[in-house]
Amino acid sequence: MKITTLALLVLCLQATFSIAQSISIIPQPQQMEFTTETLQIKTKSNISIANKSLLSAANLLKEDVSKVFDFQLNVKGKSGAVHLQIDKNLAEEHYQIEVTDQVLITGANYKTVVMGVSSFLQMAKRNGQYLAVPNGKITAFPANSFRSLMLDVARQPTTLETLKQAVELCRLYKIRYLQIHFSDDQSYTFPSAHYPEIVTKDHSYTLAEMHE
């Protein structure tokens, strides 16, 4: 079976829990409390949302689970095995994950719900026909508001596919900003419709690639 880039990234970050269900989430949540029980999610179970603004987050979770675990979830209904919701009483960039008879991912806004989705991917583990998630509760928020990654594509040739992978990596690590260093003394890689000859030959991107 072909392993996707996303699967490789998540497997590197993913929680590997033993009998004691030791969880490893990056960045590490401020509070983690778990029991010895595990929620077993059946294939084709539903992801539900509290309101339509979270539909794209639910679809993202569905796609991620399919890529990483080769496991099918559906986006449907109001009370699924995994439920996404927004609680505006939470502070900015705070999210919670509570696992009982369902997985409840709560964020202060859409962005933090997606953070919770990334952490869920690191908590879960494929267990035959089930997706196993340890029962308990997580409360988390980033330690720093400015979190960034820089890619120096001017000095180091970098493919468009690698840039896309970096975007996925930022999401999984909950990094807010991706800085791309397009130009330096060595090369100028950012394309221009008005000055097409400004770019370094054989070391630049096309306009179509930048739009993509």
JSON list of C-alpha atoms in Angstrom, two decimals:
[
{"chain": "A", "resi": 1, "resn": "MET", "atom": "CA", "xyz": [0.00, 0.00, 0.00]},
{"chain": "A", "resi": 2, "resn": "LYS", "atom": "CA", "xyz": [1.34, 3.40, -0.97]},
{"chain": "A", "resi": 3, "resn": "ILE", "atom": "CA", "xyz": [2.14, 5.59, 2.03]},
{"chain": "A", "resi": 4, "resn": "THR", "atom": "CA", "xyz": [1.30, 9.26, 1.49]},
{"chain": "A", "resi": 5, "resn": "THR", "atom": "CA", "xyz": [3.42, 12.17, 2.66]},
{"chain": "A", "resi": 6, "resn": "LEU", "atom": "CA", "xyz": [0.76, 13.09, 5.21]},
{"chain": "A", "resi": 7, "resn": "ALA", "atom": "CA", "xyz": [0.80, 9.56, 6.58]},
{"chain": "A", "resi": 8, "resn": "LEU", "atom": "CA", "xyz": [4.58, 9.67, 7.00]},
{"chain": "A", "resi": 9, "resn": "LEU", "atom": "CA", "xyz": [4.41, 13.03, 8.75]},
{"chain": "A", "resi": 10, "resn": "VAL", "atom": "CA", "xyz": [1.70, 11.94, 11.14]},
{"chain": "A", "resi": 11, "resn": "LEU", "atom": "CA", "xyz": [3.32, 8.60, 11.85]},
{"chain": "A", "resi": 12, "resn": "CYS", "atom": "CA", "xyz": [6.46, 10.49, 12.89]},
{"chain": "A", "resi": 13, "resn": "LEU", "atom": "CA", "xyz": [4.38, 12.60, 15.30]},
{"chain": "A", "resi": 14, "resn": "GLN", "atom": "CA", "xyz": [1.78, 10.02, 16.22]},
{"chain": "A", "resi": 15, "resn": "ALA", "atom": "CA", "xyz": [1.16, 8.75, 19.70]},
{"chain": "A", "resi": 16, "resn": "THR", "atom": "CA", "xyz": [2.44, 5.25, 20.29]},
{"chain": "A", "resi": 17, "resn": "PHE", "atom": "CA", "xyz": [0.58, 4.11, 23.34]},
{"chain": "A", "resi": 18, "resn": "SER", "atom": "CA", "xyz": [1.42, 0.90, 25.18]},
{"chain": "A", "resi": 19, "resn": "ILE", "atom": "CA", "xyz": [-0.73, -0.91, 27.71]},
{"chain": "A", "resi": 20, "resn": "ALA", "atom": "CA", "xyz": [-0.34, 2.15, 29.93]},
{"chain": "A", "resi": 21, "resn": "GLN", "atom": "CA", "xyz": [-1.52, 4.28, 26.99]},
{"chain": "A", "resi": 22, "resn": "SER", "atom": "CA", "xyz": [1.35, 6.77, 27.04]},
{"chain": "A", "resi": 23, "resn": "ILE", "atom": "CA", "xyz": [0.44, 9.64, 24.71]},
{"chain": "A", "resi": 24, "resn": "SER", "atom": "CA", "xyz": [2.84, 11.87, 22.78]},
{"chain": "A", "resi": 25, "resn": "ILE", "atom": "CA", "xyz": [1.37, 14.95, 21.13]},
{"chain": "A", "resi": 26, "resn": "ILE", "atom": "CA", "xyz": [3.46, 17.70, 19.51]},
{"chain": "A", "resi": 27, "resn": "PRO", "atom": "CA", "xyz": [3.39, 20.40, 20.80]},
{"chain": "A", "resi": 28, "resn": "GLN", "atom": "CA", "xyz": [2.73, 18.81, 24.18]},
{"chain": "A", "resi": 29, "resn": "PRO", "atom": "CA", "xyz": [-0.61, 19.88, 25.70]},
{"chain": "A", "resi": 30, "resn": "GLN", "atom": "CA", "xyz": [-0.59, 21.71, 29.02]},
{"chain": "A", "resi": 31, "resn": "GLN", "atom": "CA", "xyz": [-2.97, 19.19, 30.60]},
{"chain": "A", "resi": 32, "resn": "MET", "atom": "CA", "xyz": [-3.48, 15.51, 29.75]},
{"chain": "A", "resi": 33, "resn": "GLU", "atom": "CA", "xyz": [-5.54, 13.12, 31.86]},
{"chain": "A", "resi": 34, "resn": "PHE", "atom": "CA", "xyz": [-6.30, 9.58, 30.66]},
{"chain": "A", "resi": 35, "resn": "THR", "atom": "CA", "xyz": [-7.99, 6.49, 32.00]},
{"chain": "A", "resi": 36, "resn": "THR", "atom": "CA", "xyz": [-7.07, 2.89, 31.22]},
{"chain": "A", "resi": 37, "resn": "GLU", "atom": "CA", "xyz": [-10.06, 2.56, 28.87]},
{"chain": "A", "resi": 38, "resn": "THR", "atom": "CA", "xyz": [-10.06, 3.02, 25.11]},
{"chain": "A", "resi": 39, "resn": "LEU", "atom": "CA", "xyz": [-12.80, 4.17, 22.75]},
{"chain": "A", "resi": 40, "resn": "GLN", "atom": "CA", "xyz": [-13.09, 1.86, 19.73]},
{"chain": "A", "resi": 41, "resn": "ILE", "atom": "CA", "xyz": [-14.49, 3.74, 16.72]},
{"chain": "A", "resi": 42, "resn": "LYS", "atom": "CA", "xyz": [-16.07, 1.54, 14.06]},
{"chain": "A", "resi": 43, "resn": "THR", "atom": "CA", "xyz": [-15.36, 2.04, 10.37]},
{"chain": "A", "resi": 44, "resn": "LYS", "atom": "CA", "xyz": [-17.88, 4.28, 8.59]},
{"chain": "A", "resi": 45, "resn": "SER", "atom": "CA", "xyz": [-18.76, 6.00, 11.87]},
{"chain": "A", "resi": 46, "resn": "ASN", "atom": "CA", "xyz": [-19.83, 9.61, 11.62]},
{"chain": "A", "resi": 47, "resn": "ILE", "atom": "CA", "xyz": [-18.03, 12.90, 12.16]},
{"chain": "A", "resi": 48, "resn": "SER", "atom": "CA", "xyz": [-20.61, 15.45, 13.30]},
{"chain": "A", "resi": 49, "resn": "ILE", "atom": "CA", "xyz": [-20.41, 19.22, 13.60]},
{"chain": "A", "resi": 50, "resn": "ALA", "atom": "CA", "xyz": [-22.15, 21.75, 15.83]},
{"chain": "A", "resi": 51, "resn": "ASN", "atom": "CA", "xyz": [-22.57, 24.24, 12.98]},
{"chain": "A", "resi": 52, "resn": "LYS", "atom": "CA", "xyz": [-21.92, 24.51, 9.26]},
{"chain": "A", "resi": 53, "resn": "SER", "atom": "CA", "xyz": [-18.81, 26.66, 9.73]},
{"chain": "A", "resi": 54, "resn": "LEU", "atom": "CA", "xyz": [-16.94, 23.49, 10.76]},
{"chain": "A", "resi": 55, "resn": "LEU", "atom": "CA", "xyz": [-17.88, 21.46, 7.69]},
{"chain": "A", "resi": 56, "resn": "SER", "atom": "CA", "xyz": [-14.49, 21.92, 6.02]},
{"chain": "A", "resi": 57, "resn": "ALA", "atom": "CA", "xyz": [-12.74, 20.92, 9.27]},
{"chain": "A", "resi": 58, "resn": "ALA", "atom": "CA", "xyz": [-14.82, 17.73, 9.37]},
{"chain": "A", "resi": 59, "resn": "ASN", "atom": "CA", "xyz": [-13.99, 16.95, 5.75]},
{"chain": "A", "resi": 60, "resn": "LEU", "atom": "CA", "xyz": [-10.31, 17.58, 6.50]},
{"chain": "A", "resi": 61, "resn": "LEU", "atom": "CA", "xyz": [-10.46, 15.10, 9.38]},
{"chain": "A", "resi": 62, "resn": "LYS", "atom": "CA", "xyz": [-12.19, 12.54, 7.17]},
{"chain": "A", "resi": 63, "resn": "GLU", "atom": "CA", "xyz": [-9.47, 12.87, 4.51]},
{"chain": "A", "resi": 64, "resn": "ASP", "atom": "CA", "xyz": [-6.64, 12.73, 7.06]},
{"chain": "A", "resi": 65, "resn": "VAL", "atom": "CA", "xyz": [-7.99, 9.57, 8.71]},
{"chain": "A", "resi": 66, "resn": "SER", "atom": "CA", "xyz": [-8.35, 7.93, 5.30]},
{"chain": "A", "resi": 67, "resn": "LYS", "atom": "CA", "xyz": [-4.77, 8.83, 4.28]},
{"chain": "A", "resi": 68, "resn": "VAL", "atom": "CA", "xyz": [-3.07, 8.04, 7.56]},
{"chain": "A", "resi": 69, "resn": "PHE", "atom": "CA", "xyz": [-4.99, 4.99, 8.77]},
{"chain": "A", "resi": 70, "resn": "ASP", "atom": "CA", "xyz": [-6.70, 3.72, 5.60]},
{"chain": "A", "resi": 71, "resn": "PHE", "atom": "CA", "xyz": [-9.90, 4.03, 7.63]},
{"chain": "A", "resi": 72, "resn": "GLN", "atom": "CA", "xyz": [-13.27, 5.40, 6.55]},
{"chain": "A", "resi": 73, "resn": "LEU", "atom": "CA", "xyz": [-15.31, 7.96, 8.49]},
{"chain": "A", "resi": 74, "resn": "ASN", "atom": "CA", "xyz": [-18.36, 9.83, 7.20]},
{"chain": "A", "resi": 75, "resn": "VAL", "atom": "CA", "xyz": [-19.35, 13.45, 7.74]},
{"chain": "A", "resi": 76, "resn": "LYS", "atom": "CA", "xyz": [-22.99, 13.18, 8.75]},
{"chain": "A", "resi": 77, "resn": "GLY", "atom": "CA", "xyz": [-25.50, 13.86, 11.48]},
{"chain": "A", "resi": 78, "resn": "LYS", "atom": "CA", "xyz": [-25.51, 15.88, 14.69]},
{"chain": "A", "resi": 79, "resn": "SER", "atom": "CA", "xyz": [-24.03, 13.34, 17.11]},
{"chain": "A", "resi": 80, "resn": "GLY", "atom": "CA", "xyz": [-21.19, 11.31, 15.64]},
{"chain": "A", "resi": 81, "resn": "ALA", "atom": "CA", "xyz": [-18.38, 9.21, 17.03]},
{"chain": "A", "resi": 82, "resn": "VAL", "atom": "CA", "xyz": [-16.27, 12.35, 16.58]},
{"chain": "A", "resi": 83, "resn": "HIS", "atom": "CA", "xyz": [-17.96, 15.71, 17.20]},
{"chain": "A", "resi": 84, "resn": "LEU", "atom": "CA", "xyz": [-16.50, 19.13, 16.39]},
{"chain": "A", "resi": 85, "resn": "GLN", "atom": "CA", "xyz": [-17.71, 22.28, 18.12]},
{"chain": "A", "resi": 86, "resn": "ILE", "atom": "CA", "xyz": [-16.75, 25.86, 18.92]},
{"chain": "A", "resi": 87, "resn": "ASP", "atom": "CA", "xyz": [-16.84, 27.31, 22.44]},
{"chain": "A", "resi": 88, "resn": "LYS", "atom": "CA", "xyz": [-16.27, 31.05, 22.35]},
{"chain": "A", "resi": 89, "resn": "ASN", "atom": "CA", "xyz": [-15.70, 31.05, 26.11]},
{"chain": "A", "resi": 90, "resn": "LEU", "atom": "CA", "xyz": [-12.34, 29.42, 25.53]},
{"chain": "A", "resi": 91, "resn": "ALA", "atom": "CA", "xyz": [-9.34, 31.72, 25.24]},
{"chain": "A", "resi": 92, "resn": "GLU", "atom": "CA", "xyz": [-7.80, 32.33, 21.82]},
{"chain": "A", "resi": 93, "resn": "GLU", "atom": "CA", "xyz": [-5.83, 29.34, 20.47]},
{"chain": "A", "resi": 94, "resn": "HIS", "atom": "CA", "xyz": [-7.16, 27.07, 23.22]},
{"chain": "A", "resi": 95, "resn": "TYR", "atom": "CA", "xyz": [-8.70, 23.71, 22.38]},
{"chain": "A", "resi": 96, "resn": "GLN", "atom": "CA", "xyz": [-9.87, 20.63, 24.26]},
{"chain": "A", "resi": 97, "resn": "ILE", "atom": "CA", "xyz": [-10.29, 16.97, 23.36]},
{"chain": "A", "resi": 98, "resn": "GLU", "atom": "CA", "xyz": [-12.51, 14.83, 25.57]},
{"chain": "A", "resi": 99, "resn": "VAL", "atom": "CA", "xyz": [-12.90, 11.10, 24.89]},
{"chain": "A", "resi": 100, "resn": "THR", "atom": "CA", "xyz": [-15.72, 9.18, 26.58]},
{"chain": "A", "resi": 101, "resn": "ASP", "atom": "CA", "xyz": [-18.29, 7.36, 24.45]},
{"chain": "A", "resi": 102, "resn": "GLN", "atom": "CA", "xyz": [-17.38, 9.78, 21.66]},
{"chain": "A", "resi": 103, "resn": "VAL", "atom": "CA", "xyz": [-14.50, 12.11, 20.77]},
{"chain": "A", "resi": 104, "resn": "LEU", "atom": "CA", "xyz": [-15.42, 15.73, 21.46]},
{"chain": "A", "resi": 105, "resn": "ILE", "atom": "CA", "xyz": [-13.06, 18.27, 19.88]},
{"chain": "A", "resi": 106, "resn": "THR", "atom": "CA", "xyz": [-13.74, 21.81, 21.08]},
{"chain": "A", "resi": 107, "resn": "GLY", "atom": "CA", "xyz": [-11.93, 24.95, 20.01]},
{"chain": "A", "resi": 108, "resn": "ALA", "atom": "CA", "xyz": [-12.22, 28.67, 20.60]},
{"chain": "A", "resi": 109, "resn": "ASN", "atom": "CA", "xyz": [-12.69, 29.12, 16.85]},
{"chain": "A", "resi": 110, "resn": "TYR", "atom": "CA", "xyz": [-12.31, 27.26, 13.56]},
{"chain": "A", "resi": 111, "resn": "LYS", "atom": "CA", "xyz": [-8.52, 27.47, 13.68]},
{"chain": "A", "resi": 112, "resn": "THR", "atom": "CA", "xyz": [-8.23, 25.85, 17.10]},
{"chain": "A", "resi": 113, "resn": "VAL", "atom": "CA", "xyz": [-10.70, 23.12, 16.20]},
{"chain": "A", "resi": 114, "resn": "VAL", "atom": "CA", "xyz": [-8.29, 22.22, 13.36]},
{"chain": "A", "resi": 115, "resn": "MET", "atom": "CA", "xyz": [-5.48, 22.18, 15.94]},
{"chain": "A", "resi": 116, "resn": "GLY", "atom": "CA", "xyz": [-7.53, 19.65, 17.86]},
{"chain": "A", "resi": 117, "resn": "VAL", "atom": "CA", "xyz": [-7.98, 17.60, 14.71]},
{"chain": "A", "resi": 118, "resn": "SER", "atom": "CA", "xyz": [-4.17, 17.44, 14.32]},
{"chain": "A", "resi": 119, "resn": "SER", "atom": "CA", "xyz": [-3.79, 16.26, 17.92]},
{"chain": "A", "resi": 120, "resn": "PHE", "atom": "CA", "xyz": [-6.51, 13.64, 17.41]},
{"chain": "A", "resi": 121, "resn": "LEU", "atom": "CA", "xyz": [-4.45, 12.16, 14.56]},
{"chain": "A", "resi": 122, "resn": "GLN", "atom": "CA", "xyz": [-1.53, 11.75, 16.98]},
{"chain": "A", "resi": 123, "resn": "MET", "atom": "CA", "xyz": [-3.74, 10.16, 19.65]},
{"chain": "A", "resi": 124, "resn": "ALA", "atom": "CA", "xyz": [-5.49, 7.60, 17.46]},
{"chain": "A", "resi": 125, "resn": "LYS", "atom": "CA", "xyz": [-4.21, 4.20, 16.41]},
{"chain": "A", "resi": 126, "resn": "ARG", "atom": "CA", "xyz": [-5.57, 1.69, 13.90]},
{"chain": "A", "resi": 127, "resn": "ASN", "atom": "CA", "xyz": [-6.70, -1.47, 15.67]},
{"chain": "A", "resi": 128, "resn": "GLY", "atom": "CA", "xyz": [-7.97, -3.90, 13.05]},
{"chain": "A", "resi": 129, "resn": "GLN", "atom": "CA", "xyz": [-11.47, -2.82, 12.07]},
{"chain": "A", "resi": 130, "resn": "TYR", "atom": "CA", "xyz": [-11.47, -0.07, 14.69]},
{"chain": "A", "resi": 131, "resn": "LEU", "atom": "CA", "xyz": [-9.78, 3.25, 15.36]},
{"chain": "A", "resi": 132, "resn": "ALA", "atom": "CA", "xyz": [-8.63, 3.20, 18.98]},
{"chain": "A", "resi": 133, "resn": "VAL", "atom": "CA", "xyz": [-8.50, 6.42, 21.00]},
{"chain": "A", "resi": 134, "resn": "PRO", "atom": "CA", "xyz": [-7.60, 6.51, 24.72]},
{"chain": "A", "resi": 135, "resn": "ASN", "atom": "CA", "xyz": [-10.33, 7.81, 27.04]},
{"chain": "A", "resi": 136, "resn": "GLY", "atom": "CA", "xyz": [-9.50, 11.04, 28.82]},
{"chain": "A", "resi": 137, "resn": "LYS", "atom": "CA", "xyz": [-9.22, 14.78, 28.38]},
{"chain": "A", "resi": 138, "resn": "ILE", "atom": "CA", "xyz": [-6.69, 17.16, 26.84]},
{"chain": "A", "resi": 139, "resn": "THR", "atom": "CA", "xyz": [-6.53, 20.92, 27.34]},
{"chain": "A", "resi": 140, "resn": "ALA", "atom": "CA", "xyz": [-3.98, 22.68, 25.17]},
{"chain": "A", "resi": 141, "resn": "PHE", "atom": "CA", "xyz": [-2.79, 25.97, 23.75]},
{"chain": "A", "resi": 142, "resn": "PRO", "atom": "CA", "xyz": [0.50, 26.99, 22.08]},
{"chain": "A", "resi": 143, "resn": "ALA", "atom": "CA", "xyz": [3.18, 28.36, 24.38]},
{"chain": "A", "resi": 144, "resn": "ASN", "atom": "CA", "xyz": [4.05, 31.11, 21.87]},
{"chain": "A", "resi": 145, "resn": "SER", "atom": "CA", "xyz": [1.75, 33.11, 19.63]},
{"chain": "A", "resi": 146, "resn": "PHE", "atom": "CA", "xyz": [4.41, 33.51, 16.92]},
{"chain": "A", "resi": 147, "resn": "ARG", "atom": "CA", "xyz": [5.36, 30.11, 15.54]},
{"chain": "A", "resi": 148, "resn": "SER", "atom": "CA", "xyz": [7.11, 30.00, 12.18]},
{"chain": "A", "resi": 149, "resn": "LEU", "atom": "CA", "xyz": [9.09, 27.88, 9.76]},
{"chain": "A", "resi": 150, "resn": "MET", "atom": "CA", "xyz": [11.38, 29.26, 7.04]},
{"chain": "A", "resi": 151, "resn": "LEU", "atom": "CA", "xyz": [12.37, 27.58, 3.80]},
{"chain": "A", "resi": 152, "resn": "ASP", "atom": "CA", "xyz": [15.34, 29.06, 1.94]},
{"chain": "A", "resi": 153, "resn": "VAL", "atom": "CA", "xyz": [14.43, 28.19, -1.65]},
{"chain": "A", "resi": 154, "resn": "ALA", "atom": "CA", "xyz": [16.82, 30.80, -3.04]},
{"chain": "A", "resi": 155, "resn": "ARG", "atom": "CA", "xyz": [19.90, 28.90, -1.86]},
{"chain": "A", "resi": 156, "resn": "GLN", "atom": "CA", "xyz": [18.42, 25.42, -1.85]},
{"chain": "A", "resi": 157, "resn": "PRO", "atom": "CA", "xyz": [16.32, 24.31, -4.85]},
{"chain": "A", "resi": 158, "resn": "THR", "atom": "CA", "xyz": [12.98, 23.12, -3.52]},
{"chain": "A", "resi": 159, "resn": "THR", "atom": "CA", "xyz": [10.18, 21.53, -5.51]},
{"chain": "A", "resi": 160, "resn": "LEU", "atom": "CA", "xyz": [6.58, 22.66, -5.40]},
{"chain": "A", "resi": 161, "resn": "GLU", "atom": "CA", "xyz": [5.66, 19.30, -3.89]},
{"chain": "A", "resi": 162, "resn": "THR", "atom": "CA", "xyz": [8.08, 19.91, -1.03]},
{"chain": "A", "resi": 163, "resn": "LEU", "atom": "CA", "xyz": [6.49, 23.32, -0.40]},
{"chain": "A", "resi": 164, "resn": "LYS", "atom": "CA", "xyz": [3.09, 21.63, -0.18]},
{"chain": "A", "resi": 165, "resn": "GLN", "atom": "CA", "xyz": [4.51, 19.09, 2.25]},
{"chain": "A", "resi": 166, "resn": "ALA", "atom": "CA", "xyz": [5.84, 21.96, 4.38]},
{"chain": "A", "resi": 167, "resn": "VAL", "atom": "CA", "xyz": [2.34, 23.44, 4.55]},
{"chain": "A", "resi": 168, "resn": "GLU", "atom": "CA", "xyz": [1.00, 20.09, 5.80]},
{"chain": "A", "resi": 169, "resn": "LEU", "atom": "CA", "xyz": [3.84, 19.88, 8.31]},
{"chain": "A", "resi": 170, "resn": "CYS", "atom": "CA", "xyz": [2.99, 23.36, 9.63]},
{"chain": "A", "resi": 171, "resn": "ARG", "atom": "CA", "xyz": [-0.62, 22.31, 10.14]},
{"chain": "A", "resi": 172, "resn": "LEU", "atom": "CA", "xyz": [0.35, 19.15, 12.02]},
{"chain": "A", "resi": 173, "resn": "TYR", "atom": "CA", "xyz": [2.83, 21.00, 14.22]},
{"chain": "A", "resi": 174, "resn": "LYS", "atom": "CA", "xyz": [0.36, 23.90, 14.66]},
{"chain": "A", "resi": 175, "resn": "ILE", "atom": "CA", "xyz": [2.82, 26.39, 13.15]},
{"chain": "A", "resi": 176, "resn": "ARG", "atom": "CA", "xyz": [1.11, 29.64, 12.17]},
{"chain": "A", "resi": 177, "resn": "TYR", "atom": "CA", "xyz": [3.50, 31.08, 9.59]},
{"chain": "A", "resi": 178, "resn": "LEU", "atom": "CA", "xyz": [5.52, 29.66, 6.71]},
{"chain": "A", "resi": 179, "resn": "GLN", "atom": "CA", "xyz": [8.19, 32.05, 5.44]},
{"chain": "A", "resi": 180, "resn": "ILE", "atom": "CA", "xyz": [9.57, 31.28, 1.98]},
{"chain": "A", "resi": 181, "resn": "HIS", "atom": "CA", "xyz": [12.89, 32.99, 1.21]},
{"chain": "A", "resi": 182, "resn": "PHE", "atom": "CA", "xyz": [12.53, 33.44, -2.57]},
{"chain": "A", "resi": 183, "resn": "SER", "atom": "CA", "xyz": [15.52, 35.63, -3.39]},
{"chain": "A", "resi": 184, "resn": "ASP", "atom": "CA", "xyz": [19.11, 36.25, -2.37]},
{"chain": "A", "resi": 185, "resn": "ASP", "atom": "CA", "xyz": [22.50, 36.91, -4.00]},
{"chain": "A", "resi": 186, "resn": "GLN", "atom": "CA", "xyz": [22.53, 33.35, -5.31]},
{"chain": "A", "resi": 187, "resn": "SER", "atom": "CA", "xyz": [19.19, 33.38, -7.15]},
{"chain": "A", "resi": 188, "resn": "TYR", "atom": "CA", "xyz": [15.82, 35.02, -7.72]},
{"chain": "A", "resi": 189, "resn": "THR", "atom": "CA", "xyz": [13.09, 32.40, -7.79]},
{"chain": "A", "resi": 190, "resn": "PHE", "atom": "CA", "xyz": [9.80, 34.33, -7.63]},
{"chain": "A", "resi": 191, "resn": "PRO", "atom": "CA", "xyz": [8.18, 34.66, -11.09]},
{"chain": "A", "resi": 192, "resn": "SER", "atom": "CA", "xyz": [7.01, 37.95, -12.61]},
{"chain": "A", "resi": 193, "resn": "ALA", "atom": "CA", "xyz": [4.50, 38.50, -15.41]},
{"chain": "A", "resi": 194, "resn": "HIS", "atom": "CA", "xyz": [5.89, 41.98, -16.11]},
{"chain": "A", "resi": 195, "resn": "TYR", "atom": "CA", "xyz": [9.59, 41.09, -15.86]},
{"chain": "A", "resi": 196, "resn": "PRO", "atom": "CA", "xyz": [9.81, 37.39, -16.81]},
{"chain": "A", "resi": 197, "resn": "GLU", "atom": "CA", "xyz": [13.60, 37.50, -17.33]},
{"chain": "A", "resi": 198, "resn": "ILE", "atom": "CA", "xyz": [14.27, 38.56, -13.75]},
{"chain": "A", "resi": 199, "resn": "VAL", "atom": "CA", "xyz": [14.22, 34.98, -12.47]},
{"chain": "A", "resi": 200, "resn": "THR", "atom": "CA", "xyz": [17.28, 32.74, -12.29]},
{"chain": "A", "resi": 201, "resn": "LYS", "atom": "CA", "xyz": [17.31, 30.26, -15.15]},
{"chain": "A", "resi": 202, "resn": "ASP", "atom": "CA", "xyz": [16.63, 26.65, -14.11]},
{"chain": "A", "resi": 203, "resn": "HIS", "atom": "CA", "xyz": [16.13, 27.77, -10.51]},
{"chain": "A", "resi": 204, "resn": "SER", "atom": "CA", "xyz": [12.74, 29.45, -10.26]},
{"chain": "A", "resi": 205, "resn": "TYR", "atom": "CA", "xyz": [9.03, 28.82, -10.04]},
{"chain": "A", "resi": 206, "resn": "THR", "atom": "CA", "xyz": [6.39, 29.47, -12.67]},
{"chain": "A", "resi": 207, "resn": "LEU", "atom": "CA", "xyz": [3.34, 31.68, -12.18]},
{"chain": "A", "resi": 208, "resn": "ALA", "atom": "CA", "xyz": [1.16, 28.59, -12.49]},
{"chain": "A", "resi": 209, "resn": "GLU", "atom": "CA", "xyz": [3.06, 26.91, -9.64]},
{"chain": "A", "resi": 210, "resn": "MET", "atom": "CA", "xyz": [2.66, 29.96, -7.42]},
{"chain": "A", "resi": 211, "resn": "HIS", "atom": "CA", "xyz": [-1.07, 30.10, -8.11]},
{"chain": "A", "resi": 212, "resn": "GLU", "atom": "CA", "xyz": [-1.29, 26.43, -7.22]}
]
